[in-house]
XYZ file of C-alpha atoms in Angstrom:
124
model
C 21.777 92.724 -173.142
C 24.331 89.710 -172.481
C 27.695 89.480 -173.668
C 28.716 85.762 -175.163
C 29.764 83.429 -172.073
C 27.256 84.290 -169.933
C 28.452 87.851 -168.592
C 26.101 90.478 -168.454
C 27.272 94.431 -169.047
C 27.904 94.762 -164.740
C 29.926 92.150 -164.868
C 33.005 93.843 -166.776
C 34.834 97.233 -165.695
C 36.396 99.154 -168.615
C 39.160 101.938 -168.131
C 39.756 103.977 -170.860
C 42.994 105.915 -170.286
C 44.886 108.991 -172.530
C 48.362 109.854 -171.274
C 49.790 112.688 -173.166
C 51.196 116.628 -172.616
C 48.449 118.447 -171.621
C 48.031 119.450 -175.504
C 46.648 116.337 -176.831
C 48.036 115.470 -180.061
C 50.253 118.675 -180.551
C 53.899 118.478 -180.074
C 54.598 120.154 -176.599
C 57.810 121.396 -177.638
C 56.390 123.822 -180.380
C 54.865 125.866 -177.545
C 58.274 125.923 -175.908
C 60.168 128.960 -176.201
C 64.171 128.489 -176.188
C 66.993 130.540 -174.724
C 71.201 130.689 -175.387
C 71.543 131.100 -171.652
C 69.978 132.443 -168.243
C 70.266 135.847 -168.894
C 69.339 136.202 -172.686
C 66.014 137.968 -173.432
C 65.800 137.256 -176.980
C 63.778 133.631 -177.812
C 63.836 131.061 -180.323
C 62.333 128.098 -181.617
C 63.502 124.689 -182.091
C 62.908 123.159 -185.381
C 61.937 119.234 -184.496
C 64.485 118.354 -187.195
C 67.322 119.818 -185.090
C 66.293 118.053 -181.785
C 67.003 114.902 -182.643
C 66.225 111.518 -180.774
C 64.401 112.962 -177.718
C 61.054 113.841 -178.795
C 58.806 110.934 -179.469
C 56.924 110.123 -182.825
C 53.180 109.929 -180.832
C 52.540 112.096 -178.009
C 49.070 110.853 -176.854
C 48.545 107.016 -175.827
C 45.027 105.518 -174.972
C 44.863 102.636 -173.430
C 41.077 100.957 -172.960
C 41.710 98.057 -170.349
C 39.048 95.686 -169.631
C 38.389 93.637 -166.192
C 35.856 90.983 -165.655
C 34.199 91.199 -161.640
C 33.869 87.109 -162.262
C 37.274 85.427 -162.143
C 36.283 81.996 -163.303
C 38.365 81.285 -166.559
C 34.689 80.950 -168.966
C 33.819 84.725 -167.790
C 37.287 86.232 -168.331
C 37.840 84.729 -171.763
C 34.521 85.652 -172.827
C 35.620 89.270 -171.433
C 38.489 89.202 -173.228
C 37.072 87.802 -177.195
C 34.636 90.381 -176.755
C 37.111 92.976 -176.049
C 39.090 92.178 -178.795
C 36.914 91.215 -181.236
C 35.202 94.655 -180.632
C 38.828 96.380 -180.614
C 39.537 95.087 -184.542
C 36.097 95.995 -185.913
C 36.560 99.732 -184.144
C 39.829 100.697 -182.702
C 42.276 98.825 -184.608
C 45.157 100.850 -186.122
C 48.933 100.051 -187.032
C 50.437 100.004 -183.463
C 47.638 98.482 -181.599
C 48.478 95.958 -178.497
C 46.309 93.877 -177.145
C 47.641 91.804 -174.011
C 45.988 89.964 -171.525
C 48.334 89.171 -168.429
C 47.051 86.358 -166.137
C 46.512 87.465 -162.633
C 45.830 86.014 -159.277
C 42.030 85.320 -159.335
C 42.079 85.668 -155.587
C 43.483 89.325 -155.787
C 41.582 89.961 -158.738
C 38.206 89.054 -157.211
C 39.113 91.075 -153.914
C 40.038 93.793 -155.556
C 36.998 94.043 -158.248
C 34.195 93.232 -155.574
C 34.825 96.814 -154.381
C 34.655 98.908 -157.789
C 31.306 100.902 -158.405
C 28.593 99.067 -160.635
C 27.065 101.189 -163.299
C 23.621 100.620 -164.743
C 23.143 99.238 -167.685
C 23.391 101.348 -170.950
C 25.333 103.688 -168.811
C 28.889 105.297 -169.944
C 31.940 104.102 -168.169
């Protein structure tokens, strides 16, 4: 298969990263336990109500970024309208980003010409 603009699927490199606290989606400070000082023995719990600002709302973040190996300008955007176009009909919820910072295409095209190829069909 071909992607529009000419790129075929070895041409682009996706990364699909999830940061969280090693408990997915749960809040990590649930499976805290809480002391009144060094030397108590007797635990608590925290409700989240009572901790106030520094827990977040989210605690796992995916990010899916997508490189093209070709740095001429027709191959990147095509990379990128695919990439988003296929990020609104799939992915696409309230606090989705999509950014696509402009790079050196000599770096870029160093640095890509030494990732691993994967055949085609293949998961990334």
């Amino acid at each position: 298969g071909s992607i529009p603009g000419g790129l075929r699927p070895d041409d682009i490199v996706v990364q699909n990263l999830k940061i969280d606290y090693c408990k997915k989606d749960k809040n990590p400070v649930d499976l805290c336990n809480f002391y009144r000082n060094a030397t108590d023995t007797v635990k608590f719990k925290i409700p989240k109500e009572k901790v106030g600002f520094g827990i977040p709302a989210v605690f796992m973040v995916r990010k899916v970024r997508v490189f093209s190996r070709r740095s001429e300008d027709v191959y990147v955007n095509a990379a990128r309208v695919a990439f988003e176009e296929y990020m609104k009909k799939n992915i696409t919820t309230e606090d989705t980003e999509y950014a696509t910072p402009v790079k050196s295409t000599r770096k870029r095209a160093k640095r890509l010409s030494h990732m691993p190829t994967y055949p085609e069909g293949g998961d990334v």
